[in-house]
Amino acid sequence: MSDPTVEKKEAGPPADDPTTAEPEKRKREYKDFGHDETEATHAKVDMDQIQLTAEDLYDKEKVDLETIVVDDVFKLLQCTEEGLNTEEAKRRLELFGPNKLESEEQNAFLQFLSFMWNPLSWVMEAAALVAIALSNGEGRAPDWEDFVGIVLLLLINSAIGFYEERNAGNAVKALMDSLAPKAKVKRDGKWLEIESADLVPGDMVSFKIGDIVPADCRLTEAINVSIDQAALTGESLPQSKKLGDQCFSGSTCKQGEAEGVVISTGPNTFFGRAASLVGQDDDTTGHLQKILAQIGSFCLVAIGIFVLAEIFCLYAGFRYKYRRGLDNILVLLIGGIPIAMPTVLSVTLAVGAQQLAKYKAIVTRITAIEELAAVTILCSDKTGTLTTNKLTIDRSTIRTYGPFSADDVILLAAYASRTENQDAIDTCVVGAIGDPARARAGIKLLDFKPFNPVDKRTEITYREESSGKLKRVTKGMTGIIIELCSRNKTEEIENRLEADVEEFAQRGLRALAVAYEEVDGDDFESEGNGFELIGLLAIFDPPREDTKQTIDDALALGVKVKMVTGDQLAIAKETGRRLGLGDHMYPAKVLKDGPAPGTKHANLDEMILDADGFAGVFPEHKYEIVKRLQGLGHLCAMTGDGANDAPALSRANVGIAVEGATDAARGAADIVLTEPGLSTIVHAIRGSRVIFQRMRNYSIYACAVTIRIVVCFAILAFAFKYDFPPFMVLIIALLNDGTIMTLSVDRVLPSNTPDSWDLAEIFAYAVAYGLYLTLSTIALVAIIIRTTWFYDKFGVTLENGAQSAAGNQNDRQLHTIVYLQVAIISQALIFVTRSHGFFFMERPSFALMGAFCIAQLISSIIAAYANWGFTNIQAISGGWIGIVWVWNIIWFLPLDLIKFGMKATFIKWIRERHNRQVAKETAEGVPLTRTQSRAASIHESLYSNRVSFIRRAARKVGFGQKVSMKPEELQRFSSIQAQRTGATLARNPSRTAA
């Protein structure tokens, strides 16, 4: 609705007349809250010359289908109000394509294979090839056992990842399904109902109350039309539309009937562009993939150094035969690569997702849980997210001007409202009296005039049953109502009203005036005794009941909340004040213009970081805000409920669709809430931080085991020419990973600040633990090979009764002893990495403790009974098993002291250095993010589940295409509609065009 303005006639005295009998009243303006009017323009080119060049059509200064007069729209689109003929419609359908969104269909087999495409998997795949293809010669068969075990590990990892991703929703498909399936169109001069997919630019369409607008169009006829476009633009109130206005595809007609000319269809519509943004290739790699890349690099570098060392030392130095040296290298490859890391993290995240579901949060992208734990800024949509998206009378701000109380004013306003087929304002007024039946109780309706865009008010004439008197009540736009009033209309009343309306406008409240009069006699059509202004109602979209507490909880968790809304600035500020968010908000135009000169903000990034929110934003603005915050080093979560939120939900590190969200928003989101309000987000953040702690504990453990295996067996090979069987390393890996899976349900405490992967700390702990465990194994092997101490003290012997392994350092029972020692203490390390204090002060989950005990029982049984000739081990006595257990317990206890020592020295130094660096960058205004090399970026992308070469392969073999939009085209969309439609028609003019 346009801003109502009431002008009282102003006739001041002549300038040269020094005397006046009585000054006229000053001109008054009631600045009710509304929307700015946009005047229609003409195209700045000669519209008779329809053969425009593409360059001209791409220049918004010449043609803009949103604002040019409708006559020029018809000329540019080469059509008339009689619609298109069937032949022309068919031609245009070939030119512009169907009015629907195309989704990318992925081939399931290629998607499954893509999970085996990352550097960690490559090393294991190489190890499998070595075992089956290169391990030949010297009269020995290929190493089938190792090959089968490695392939099994790879398949388990891929199967879990594949299953999780196939369960995720497809955002583009959700948007496509939201399009209107049918449309009423004029073809060959007749109105027909066709599939909306067959609409083309230039078609004449018709829609009425309850219909979904089938395509973006300009109205050529509008009868009392009101359009709800909240799901597209975020505006909480339905918008009145008049001749020449634009209606967006996907919006809903709430009132009236309309006809219009289609200006854009399918992916070129405002709605379709949101789908294009969602489907657009993201230029960022997933956060968890980045972490995996860096942890993988650490492990690969460690393995690579010692594999090269073994090649030079064993072959060049010790003159090992080909197969013997290859077995030693396989030990490092199989034991050093944390191949199960993606699997363990996937299981941890999957179990975490099930736990979050108990809090009514459905996770559609599993890695979003890890990113939610690290989120520092929550960008929240207002309408339907922070607020209820239901207009309400604000009782605390009701103003009364006559003898009636605030409750009386609301009741009289309810009388002047429809009780059936209500618009949004009638619904909120009637809802304010509690029982809707009261809106007609005690009165007899004689006449009712509904709202229309000309009068901008409603009116009821009724007979009061208790007194039998005729009375009349009207409600509507402030300027219209005060102009009607003639009774008790004093200067003081008008001053008060003007001040109240100004206050409401500044606070973003919609003012609704109410007036009353009595009618003499029994003729309800006769004049009354004159309307008297009795009250002013404030209408607003109220915050949800739990939103303020949720925001406070988020701030307590170290997460800053910013409001990003399509509503007007005044409404955003008022909502921010009510929620305690603050009112330091800006209109969306600052995202293009930047901060004004002389303000406290030096640049746009600084302004975005400092702002409490932004108002009047469109999809590309939300997308840009999230992108810039990410560029400043923040991990962003975005909440929303409408299709207009889908691009930003997709771009954000974590997209959250609130309860009641559209299919489009749910499809683009990473987490979908199924319970009203935002309180679930706080539970989700806390839950994600618990899950993050589990993953961090595992990462330290996995890196430590890599160091422990690689360094330990390389040194044993160098020092003692010790050849450990590769298959036993595979058994250790299988048992370790089976136990570590239970970390997904371990008992941990969440942090009170956003979590982050401080990899320097993780690697430092890993190196310290790994070298210490290496020392425990080397010491045991050295004593067994170099001395007879164990025989002397405990009477235990090795193979063939040998008292030591001197002269036979590859004794098969020694292999079993080393296997058992490595298996036990390596798994026990998890109890140290999972705790912040002494390991016995933080009780593990029963699942973890049970799995550990079962794994150690299996390891001990293998040591006691396994006489596996194919892998060169022999069972050992119970005495040796007892010795290994005691040995490991003695070496395990000091691990906590190593942890505390690292915290007090190296870790403390790392954190202090990091804090100094952050403080320095903040003072200098340097963005928090750090420049990344091209090589590093490529390396990270290799850990993405679906890599680019597989996408290209899928497209080449015809497995599906996707809608895309170039970044340079992310600007105000109506001009792009003009550009694309006009340019295409200019290049392909109708053969029947005059």
PDB file of C-alpha atoms in Angstrom, residues 585-834:
ATOM      1  CA  MET A 585      21.104  -1.693  11.425  1.00  0.00           C
ATOM      2  CA  TYR A 586      21.505  -0.526   7.843  1.00  0.00           C
ATOM      3  CA  PRO A 587      19.474  -0.587   4.623  1.00  0.00           C
ATOM      4  CA  ALA A 588      20.629  -3.031   1.973  1.00  0.00           C
ATOM      5  CA  LYS A 589      21.822  -0.247  -0.329  1.00  0.00           C
ATOM      6  CA  VAL A 590      24.956   0.178   1.824  1.00  0.00           C
ATOM      7  CA  LEU A 591      26.132  -3.190   0.490  1.00  0.00           C
ATOM      8  CA  LYS A 592      26.505  -1.481  -2.885  1.00  0.00           C
ATOM      9  CA  ASP A 593      27.360   2.063  -1.846  1.00  0.00           C
ATOM     10  CA  GLY A 594      29.545   1.234   1.152  1.00  0.00           C
ATOM     11  CA  PRO A 595      29.763   3.296   4.356  1.00  0.00           C
ATOM     12  CA  ALA A 596      29.090   7.001   4.059  1.00  0.00           C
ATOM     13  CA  PRO A 597      32.136   9.295   4.232  1.00  0.00           C
ATOM     14  CA  GLY A 598      32.925  10.487   7.734  1.00  0.00           C
ATOM     15  CA  THR A 599      31.367   7.506   9.501  1.00  0.00           C
ATOM     16  CA  LYS A 600      33.244   5.322  11.948  1.00  0.00           C
ATOM     17  CA  HIS A 601      33.552   2.502   9.423  1.00  0.00           C
ATOM     18  CA  ALA A 602      36.557   2.564   7.144  1.00  0.00           C
ATOM     19  CA  ASN A 603      35.183  -0.007   4.696  1.00  0.00           C
ATOM     20  CA  LEU A 604      32.190  -2.208   3.953  1.00  0.00           C
ATOM     21  CA  ASP A 605      33.627  -5.299   5.619  1.00  0.00           C
ATOM     22  CA  GLU A 606      34.070  -3.389   8.865  1.00  0.00           C
ATOM     23  CA  MET A 607      30.489  -2.121   8.644  1.00  0.00           C
ATOM     24  CA  ILE A 608      29.063  -5.607   8.040  1.00  0.00           C
ATOM     25  CA  LEU A 609      31.023  -7.008  10.975  1.00  0.00           C
ATOM     26  CA  ASP A 610      29.846  -4.231  13.300  1.00  0.00           C
ATOM     27  CA  ALA A 611      26.175  -4.121  12.235  1.00  0.00           C
ATOM     28  CA  ASP A 612      23.367  -5.705  14.235  1.00  0.00           C
ATOM     29  CA  GLY A 613      21.499  -6.366  11.013  1.00  0.00           C
ATOM     30  CA  PHE A 614      20.379  -5.297   7.543  1.00  0.00           C
ATOM     31  CA  ALA A 615      16.928  -4.475   6.181  1.00  0.00           C
ATOM     32  CA  GLY A 616      15.321  -4.420   2.739  1.00  0.00           C
ATOM     33  CA  VAL A 617      17.605  -7.160   1.467  1.00  0.00           C
ATOM     34  CA  PHE A 618      17.067  -9.392  -1.569  1.00  0.00           C
ATOM     35  CA  PRO A 619      18.526 -12.888  -2.095  1.00  0.00           C
ATOM     36  CA  GLU A 620      21.786 -11.593  -3.568  1.00  0.00           C
ATOM     37  CA  HIS A 621      22.250  -9.271  -0.578  1.00  0.00           C
ATOM     38  CA  LYS A 622      21.913 -12.117   1.923  1.00  0.00           C
ATOM     39  CA  TYR A 623      24.277 -14.162  -0.175  1.00  0.00           C
ATOM     40  CA  GLU A 624      26.789 -11.290  -0.278  1.00  0.00           C
ATOM     41  CA  ILE A 625      26.613 -10.674   3.482  1.00  0.00           C
ATOM     42  CA  VAL A 626      27.338 -14.312   4.269  1.00  0.00           C
ATOM     43  CA  LYS A 627      30.122 -14.438   1.682  1.00  0.00           C
ATOM     44  CA  ARG A 628      31.832 -11.331   3.075  1.00  0.00           C
ATOM     45  CA  LEU A 629      31.634 -12.549   6.666  1.00  0.00           C
ATOM     46  CA  GLN A 630      33.214 -15.815   5.540  1.00  0.00           C
ATOM     47  CA  GLY A 631      35.914 -13.826   3.804  1.00  0.00           C
ATOM     48  CA  LEU A 632      36.667 -12.165   7.147  1.00  0.00           C
ATOM     49  CA  GLY A 633      37.440 -15.555   8.644  1.00  0.00           C
ATOM     50  CA  HIS A 634      34.094 -16.244  10.327  1.00  0.00           C
ATOM     51  CA  LEU A 635      32.055 -19.401  10.063  1.00  0.00           C
ATOM     52  CA  CYS A 636      28.449 -18.341   9.484  1.00  0.00           C
ATOM     53  CA  ALA A 637      25.121 -19.976  10.183  1.00  0.00           C
ATOM     54  CA  MET A 638      22.030 -18.645   8.420  1.00  0.00           C
ATOM     55  CA  THR A 639      18.460 -19.287   9.518  1.00  0.00           C
ATOM     56  CA  GLY A 640      15.460 -18.776   7.302  1.00  0.00           C
ATOM     57  CA  ASP A 641      12.090 -20.070   6.241  1.00  0.00           C
ATOM     58  CA  GLY A 642      11.360 -18.747   2.751  1.00  0.00           C
ATOM     59  CA  ALA A 643      12.505 -19.426  -0.787  1.00  0.00           C
ATOM     60  CA  ASN A 644      14.302 -16.085  -0.712  1.00  0.00           C
ATOM     61  CA  ASP A 645      16.608 -17.473   1.970  1.00  0.00           C
ATOM     62  CA  ALA A 646      17.677 -20.504  -0.094  1.00  0.00           C
ATOM     63  CA  PRO A 647      20.807 -18.985  -1.744  1.00  0.00           C
ATOM     64  CA  ALA A 648      22.225 -17.718   1.557  1.00  0.00           C
ATOM     65  CA  LEU A 649      21.281 -20.979   3.307  1.00  0.00           C
ATOM     66  CA  SER A 650      23.249 -22.820   0.655  1.00  0.00           C
ATOM     67  CA  ARG A 651      26.233 -20.460   0.824  1.00  0.00           C
ATOM     68  CA  ALA A 652      26.455 -20.368   4.635  1.00  0.00           C
ATOM     69  CA  ASN A 653      28.664 -22.827   6.466  1.00  0.00           C
ATOM     70  CA  VAL A 654      25.502 -24.010   8.192  1.00  0.00           C
ATOM     71  CA  GLY A 655      22.062 -23.296   6.728  1.00  0.00           C
ATOM     72  CA  ILE A 656      19.195 -23.756   9.193  1.00  0.00           C
ATOM     73  CA  ALA A 657      15.573 -23.955   8.016  1.00  0.00           C
ATOM     74  CA  VAL A 658      13.154 -23.204  10.855  1.00  0.00           C
ATOM     75  CA  GLU A 659       9.885 -25.025  11.508  1.00  0.00           C
ATOM     76  CA  GLY A 660       7.279 -24.329   8.856  1.00  0.00           C
ATOM     77  CA  ALA A 661       9.898 -23.398   6.235  1.00  0.00           C
ATOM     78  CA  THR A 662       9.159 -23.753   2.547  1.00  0.00           C
ATOM     79  CA  ASP A 663      10.385 -26.792   0.616  1.00  0.00           C
ATOM     80  CA  ALA A 664      12.938 -24.545  -1.054  1.00  0.00           C
ATOM     81  CA  ALA A 665      14.443 -23.431   2.254  1.00  0.00           C
ATOM     82  CA  ARG A 666      14.437 -26.968   3.654  1.00  0.00           C
ATOM     83  CA  GLY A 667      16.123 -28.271   0.524  1.00  0.00           C
ATOM     84  CA  ALA A 668      18.899 -25.679   0.694  1.00  0.00           C
ATOM     85  CA  ALA A 669      19.438 -25.981   4.457  1.00  0.00           C
ATOM     86  CA  ASP A 670      21.925 -28.221   6.249  1.00  0.00           C
ATOM     87  CA  ILE A 671      19.764 -28.501   9.364  1.00  0.00           C
ATOM     88  CA  VAL A 672      15.949 -28.452   9.344  1.00  0.00           C
ATOM     89  CA  LEU A 673      14.099 -27.652  12.569  1.00  0.00           C
ATOM     90  CA  THR A 674      10.776 -29.404  13.127  1.00  0.00           C
ATOM     91  CA  GLU A 675       9.801 -27.488  16.251  1.00  0.00           C
ATOM     92  CA  PRO A 676       8.754 -23.808  16.390  1.00  0.00           C
ATOM     93  CA  GLY A 677      11.264 -21.198  17.470  1.00  0.00           C
ATOM     94  CA  LEU A 678      15.025 -21.007  17.647  1.00  0.00           C
ATOM     95  CA  SER A 679      15.616 -22.697  21.005  1.00  0.00           C
ATOM     96  CA  THR A 680      16.444 -25.880  19.125  1.00  0.00           C
ATOM     97  CA  ILE A 681      19.453 -24.079  17.644  1.00  0.00           C
ATOM     98  CA  VAL A 682      21.009 -23.676  21.102  1.00  0.00           C
ATOM     99  CA  HIS A 683      20.588 -27.405  21.721  1.00  0.00           C
ATOM    100  CA  ALA A 684      22.070 -28.077  18.291  1.00  0.00           C
ATOM    101  CA  ILE A 685      25.087 -25.824  18.960  1.00  0.00           C
ATOM    102  CA  ARG A 686      25.768 -27.517  22.299  1.00  0.00           C
ATOM    103  CA  GLY A 687      25.284 -30.930  20.729  1.00  0.00           C
ATOM    104  CA  SER A 688      27.592 -30.093  17.847  1.00  0.00           C
ATOM    105  CA  ARG A 689      30.309 -29.019  20.269  1.00  0.00           C
ATOM    106  CA  VAL A 690      30.050 -32.359  22.050  1.00  0.00           C
ATOM    107  CA  ILE A 691      30.454 -34.054  18.675  1.00  0.00           C
ATOM    108  CA  PHE A 692      33.368 -31.760  17.833  1.00  0.00           C
ATOM    109  CA  GLN A 693      35.193 -32.774  21.018  1.00  0.00           C
ATOM    110  CA  ARG A 694      34.798 -36.426  20.053  1.00  0.00           C
ATOM    111  CA  MET A 695      36.280 -35.749  16.615  1.00  0.00           C
ATOM    112  CA  ARG A 696      39.149 -33.726  18.079  1.00  0.00           C
ATOM    113  CA  ASN A 697      39.955 -36.551  20.508  1.00  0.00           C
ATOM    114  CA  TYR A 698      40.031 -39.027  17.645  1.00  0.00           C
ATOM    115  CA  SER A 699      42.186 -36.767  15.463  1.00  0.00           C
ATOM    116  CA  ILE A 700      44.878 -36.530  18.156  1.00  0.00           C
ATOM    117  CA  TYR A 701      44.706 -40.281  18.569  1.00  0.00           C
ATOM    118  CA  ALA A 702      44.902 -41.010  14.827  1.00  0.00           C
ATOM    119  CA  CYS A 703      47.874 -38.706  14.250  1.00  0.00           C
ATOM    120  CA  ALA A 704      49.659 -40.130  17.295  1.00  0.00           C
ATOM    121  CA  VAL A 705      49.152 -43.690  16.033  1.00  0.00           C
ATOM    122  CA  THR A 706      50.545 -42.676  12.622  1.00  0.00           C
ATOM    123  CA  ILE A 707      53.718 -41.340  14.252  1.00  0.00           C
ATOM    124  CA  ARG A 708      53.843 -44.330  16.548  1.00  0.00           C
ATOM    125  CA  ILE A 709      53.586 -46.937  13.759  1.00  0.00           C
ATOM    126  CA  VAL A 710      55.769 -45.211  11.166  1.00  0.00           C
ATOM    127  CA  VAL A 711      58.605 -44.137  13.450  1.00  0.00           C
ATOM    128  CA  CYS A 712      58.521 -47.312  15.535  1.00  0.00           C
ATOM    129  CA  PHE A 713      58.723 -49.882  12.741  1.00  0.00           C
ATOM    130  CA  ALA A 714      61.143 -47.800  10.667  1.00  0.00           C
ATOM    131  CA  ILE A 715      63.564 -47.570  13.623  1.00  0.00           C
ATOM    132  CA  LEU A 716      63.142 -51.309  14.369  1.00  0.00           C
ATOM    133  CA  ALA A 717      64.002 -52.049  10.731  1.00  0.00           C
ATOM    134  CA  PHE A 718      67.026 -49.739  10.808  1.00  0.00           C
ATOM    135  CA  ALA A 719      68.327 -50.803  14.220  1.00  0.00           C
ATOM    136  CA  PHE A 720      67.560 -54.543  14.289  1.00  0.00           C
ATOM    137  CA  LYS A 721      66.658 -55.434  10.682  1.00  0.00           C
ATOM    138  CA  TYR A 722      63.276 -56.328  12.140  1.00  0.00           C
ATOM    139  CA  ASP A 723      60.556 -57.257   9.621  1.00  0.00           C
ATOM    140  CA  PHE A 724      57.044 -56.961  11.064  1.00  0.00           C
ATOM    141  CA  PRO A 725      54.301 -58.803   9.086  1.00  0.00           C
ATOM    142  CA  PRO A 726      52.089 -56.350   7.112  1.00  0.00           C
ATOM    143  CA  PHE A 727      48.947 -58.392   7.776  1.00  0.00           C
ATOM    144  CA  MET A 728      49.294 -57.937  11.546  1.00  0.00           C
ATOM    145  CA  VAL A 729      49.407 -54.154  11.089  1.00  0.00           C
ATOM    146  CA  LEU A 730      46.122 -54.516   9.205  1.00  0.00           C
ATOM    147  CA  ILE A 731      44.653 -56.480  12.139  1.00  0.00           C
ATOM    148  CA  ILE A 732      45.804 -53.708  14.526  1.00  0.00           C
ATOM    149  CA  ALA A 733      44.150 -51.099  12.296  1.00  0.00           C
ATOM    150  CA  LEU A 734      40.884 -53.050  12.091  1.00  0.00           C
ATOM    151  CA  LEU A 735      40.646 -53.586  15.857  1.00  0.00           C
ATOM    152  CA  ASN A 736      41.667 -50.006  16.608  1.00  0.00           C
ATOM    153  CA  ASP A 737      39.107 -48.555  14.244  1.00  0.00           C
ATOM    154  CA  GLY A 738      36.374 -50.866  15.477  1.00  0.00           C
ATOM    155  CA  THR A 739      36.992 -49.649  19.025  1.00  0.00           C
ATOM    156  CA  ILE A 740      37.339 -46.005  18.082  1.00  0.00           C
ATOM    157  CA  MET A 741      33.929 -46.077  16.352  1.00  0.00           C
ATOM    158  CA  THR A 742      32.415 -46.009  19.854  1.00  0.00           C
ATOM    159  CA  LEU A 743      33.847 -42.500  20.343  1.00  0.00           C
ATOM    160  CA  SER A 744      30.707 -41.386  18.520  1.00  0.00           C
ATOM    161  CA  VAL A 745      28.750 -41.917  21.754  1.00  0.00           C
ATOM    162  CA  ASP A 746      31.478 -41.051  24.235  1.00  0.00           C
ATOM    163  CA  ARG A 747      30.786 -38.809  27.226  1.00  0.00           C
ATOM    164  CA  VAL A 748      32.399 -35.387  26.745  1.00  0.00           C
ATOM    165  CA  LEU A 749      31.656 -31.832  27.878  1.00  0.00           C
ATOM    166  CA  PRO A 750      30.959 -29.073  25.303  1.00  0.00           C
ATOM    167  CA  SER A 751      33.000 -25.879  25.304  1.00  0.00           C
ATOM    168  CA  ASN A 752      31.473 -22.466  26.086  1.00  0.00           C
ATOM    169  CA  THR A 753      33.115 -20.801  23.082  1.00  0.00           C
ATOM    170  CA  PRO A 754      33.110 -21.664  19.362  1.00  0.00           C
ATOM    171  CA  ASP A 755      35.362 -24.613  18.683  1.00  0.00           C
ATOM    172  CA  SER A 756      38.138 -24.512  16.151  1.00  0.00           C
ATOM    173  CA  TRP A 757      40.651 -26.945  14.780  1.00  0.00           C
ATOM    174  CA  ASP A 758      43.971 -25.795  16.234  1.00  0.00           C
ATOM    175  CA  LEU A 759      46.017 -28.259  14.227  1.00  0.00           C
ATOM    176  CA  ALA A 760      49.308 -27.103  15.725  1.00  0.00           C
ATOM    177  CA  GLU A 761      48.073 -28.358  19.109  1.00  0.00           C
ATOM    178  CA  ILE A 762      46.791 -31.611  17.633  1.00  0.00           C
ATOM    179  CA  PHE A 763      50.067 -32.325  15.841  1.00  0.00           C
ATOM    180  CA  ALA A 764      52.136 -31.355  18.894  1.00  0.00           C
ATOM    181  CA  TYR A 765      50.237 -33.754  21.139  1.00  0.00           C
ATOM    182  CA  ALA A 766      50.394 -36.450  18.440  1.00  0.00           C
ATOM    183  CA  VAL A 767      54.161 -36.208  18.068  1.00  0.00           C
ATOM    184  CA  ALA A 768      54.713 -36.298  21.828  1.00  0.00           C
ATOM    185  CA  TYR A 769      52.442 -39.304  22.368  1.00  0.00           C
ATOM    186  CA  GLY A 770      53.680 -41.099  19.254  1.00  0.00           C
ATOM    187  CA  LEU A 771      57.375 -40.816  20.136  1.00  0.00           C
ATOM    188  CA  TYR A 772      56.721 -41.930  23.720  1.00  0.00           C
ATOM    189  CA  LEU A 773      54.821 -45.045  22.562  1.00  0.00           C
ATOM    190  CA  THR A 774      57.555 -45.714  20.016  1.00  0.00           C
ATOM    191  CA  LEU A 775      60.053 -45.710  22.849  1.00  0.00           C
ATOM    192  CA  SER A 776      57.946 -48.231  24.784  1.00  0.00           C
ATOM    193  CA  THR A 777      58.044 -50.719  21.894  1.00  0.00           C
ATOM    194  CA  ILE A 778      61.716 -50.203  20.989  1.00  0.00           C
ATOM    195  CA  ALA A 779      62.724 -50.687  24.632  1.00  0.00           C
ATOM    196  CA  LEU A 780      60.783 -53.980  24.824  1.00  0.00           C
ATOM    197  CA  VAL A 781      62.245 -55.307  21.544  1.00  0.00           C
ATOM    198  CA  ALA A 782      65.784 -54.239  22.512  1.00  0.00           C
ATOM    199  CA  ILE A 783      65.583 -56.079  25.836  1.00  0.00           C
ATOM    200  CA  ILE A 784      64.239 -59.233  24.162  1.00  0.00           C
ATOM    201  CA  ILE A 785      66.863 -59.201  21.374  1.00  0.00           C
ATOM    202  CA  ARG A 786      69.903 -58.014  23.322  1.00  0.00           C
ATOM    203  CA  THR A 787      69.335 -59.667  26.725  1.00  0.00           C
ATOM    204  CA  THR A 788      67.857 -62.704  28.439  1.00  0.00           C
ATOM    205  CA  TRP A 789      66.277 -60.579  31.191  1.00  0.00           C
ATOM    206  CA  PHE A 790      62.730 -61.855  30.701  1.00  0.00           C
ATOM    207  CA  TYR A 791      63.924 -65.463  30.689  1.00  0.00           C
ATOM    208  CA  ASP A 792      65.996 -64.865  33.779  1.00  0.00           C
ATOM    209  CA  LYS A 793      63.171 -63.191  35.737  1.00  0.00           C
ATOM    210  CA  PHE A 794      60.074 -64.996  34.472  1.00  0.00           C
ATOM    211  CA  GLY A 795      61.311 -68.106  32.669  1.00  0.00           C
ATOM    212  CA  VAL A 796      59.644 -67.291  29.369  1.00  0.00           C
ATOM    213  CA  THR A 797      61.136 -68.391  26.084  1.00  0.00           C
ATOM    214  CA  LEU A 798      60.707 -67.672  22.406  1.00  0.00           C
ATOM    215  CA  GLU A 799      60.360 -69.975  19.388  1.00  0.00           C
ATOM    216  CA  ASN A 800      62.261 -73.267  19.773  1.00  0.00           C
ATOM    217  CA  GLY A 801      62.988 -72.462  23.453  1.00  0.00           C
ATOM    218  CA  ALA A 802      65.282 -69.539  22.686  1.00  0.00           C
ATOM    219  CA  GLN A 803      66.031 -67.375  25.733  1.00  0.00           C
ATOM    220  CA  SER A 804      66.314 -64.238  23.569  1.00  0.00           C
ATOM    221  CA  ALA A 805      65.944 -63.161  19.958  1.00  0.00           C
ATOM    222  CA  ALA A 806      69.667 -62.612  19.500  1.00  0.00           C
ATOM    223  CA  GLY A 807      70.626 -63.934  16.095  1.00  0.00           C
ATOM    224  CA  ASN A 808      66.943 -64.321  15.119  1.00  0.00           C
ATOM    225  CA  GLN A 809      65.472 -60.890  15.360  1.00  0.00           C
ATOM    226  CA  ASN A 810      62.531 -62.014  13.202  1.00  0.00           C
ATOM    227  CA  ASP A 811      61.468 -64.744  15.615  1.00  0.00           C
ATOM    228  CA  ARG A 812      57.780 -65.519  14.933  1.00  0.00           C
ATOM    229  CA  GLN A 813      56.842 -65.320  18.632  1.00  0.00           C
ATOM    230  CA  LEU A 814      58.619 -61.960  18.845  1.00  0.00           C
ATOM    231  CA  HIS A 815      56.308 -60.786  16.067  1.00  0.00           C
ATOM    232  CA  THR A 816      53.347 -61.864  18.198  1.00  0.00           C
ATOM    233  CA  ILE A 817      54.732 -60.125  21.296  1.00  0.00           C
ATOM    234  CA  VAL A 818      55.255 -56.868  19.377  1.00  0.00           C
ATOM    235  CA  TYR A 819      51.767 -57.173  17.867  1.00  0.00           C
ATOM    236  CA  LEU A 820      50.156 -57.534  21.298  1.00  0.00           C
ATOM    237  CA  GLN A 821      52.175 -54.703  22.855  1.00  0.00           C
ATOM    238  CA  VAL A 822      51.407 -52.286  20.008  1.00  0.00           C
ATOM    239  CA  ALA A 823      47.709 -53.245  19.873  1.00  0.00           C
ATOM    240  CA  ILE A 824      47.087 -52.794  23.626  1.00  0.00           C
ATOM    241  CA  ILE A 825      48.892 -49.549  24.371  1.00  0.00           C
ATOM    242  CA  SER A 826      47.847 -47.910  21.097  1.00  0.00           C
ATOM    243  CA  GLN A 827      44.181 -48.408  21.928  1.00  0.00           C
ATOM    244  CA  ALA A 828      44.684 -47.362  25.552  1.00  0.00           C
ATOM    245  CA  LEU A 829      45.989 -44.007  24.295  1.00  0.00           C
ATOM    246  CA  ILE A 830      42.409 -42.926  23.549  1.00  0.00           C
ATOM    247  CA  PHE A 831      41.685 -42.638  27.292  1.00  0.00           C
ATOM    248  CA  VAL A 832      44.425 -40.025  27.539  1.00  0.00           C
ATOM    249  CA  THR A 833      43.475 -38.034  24.434  1.00  0.00           C
ATOM    250  CA  ARG A 834      39.776 -37.899  25.406  1.00  0.00           C
TER     251      ARG A 834
END
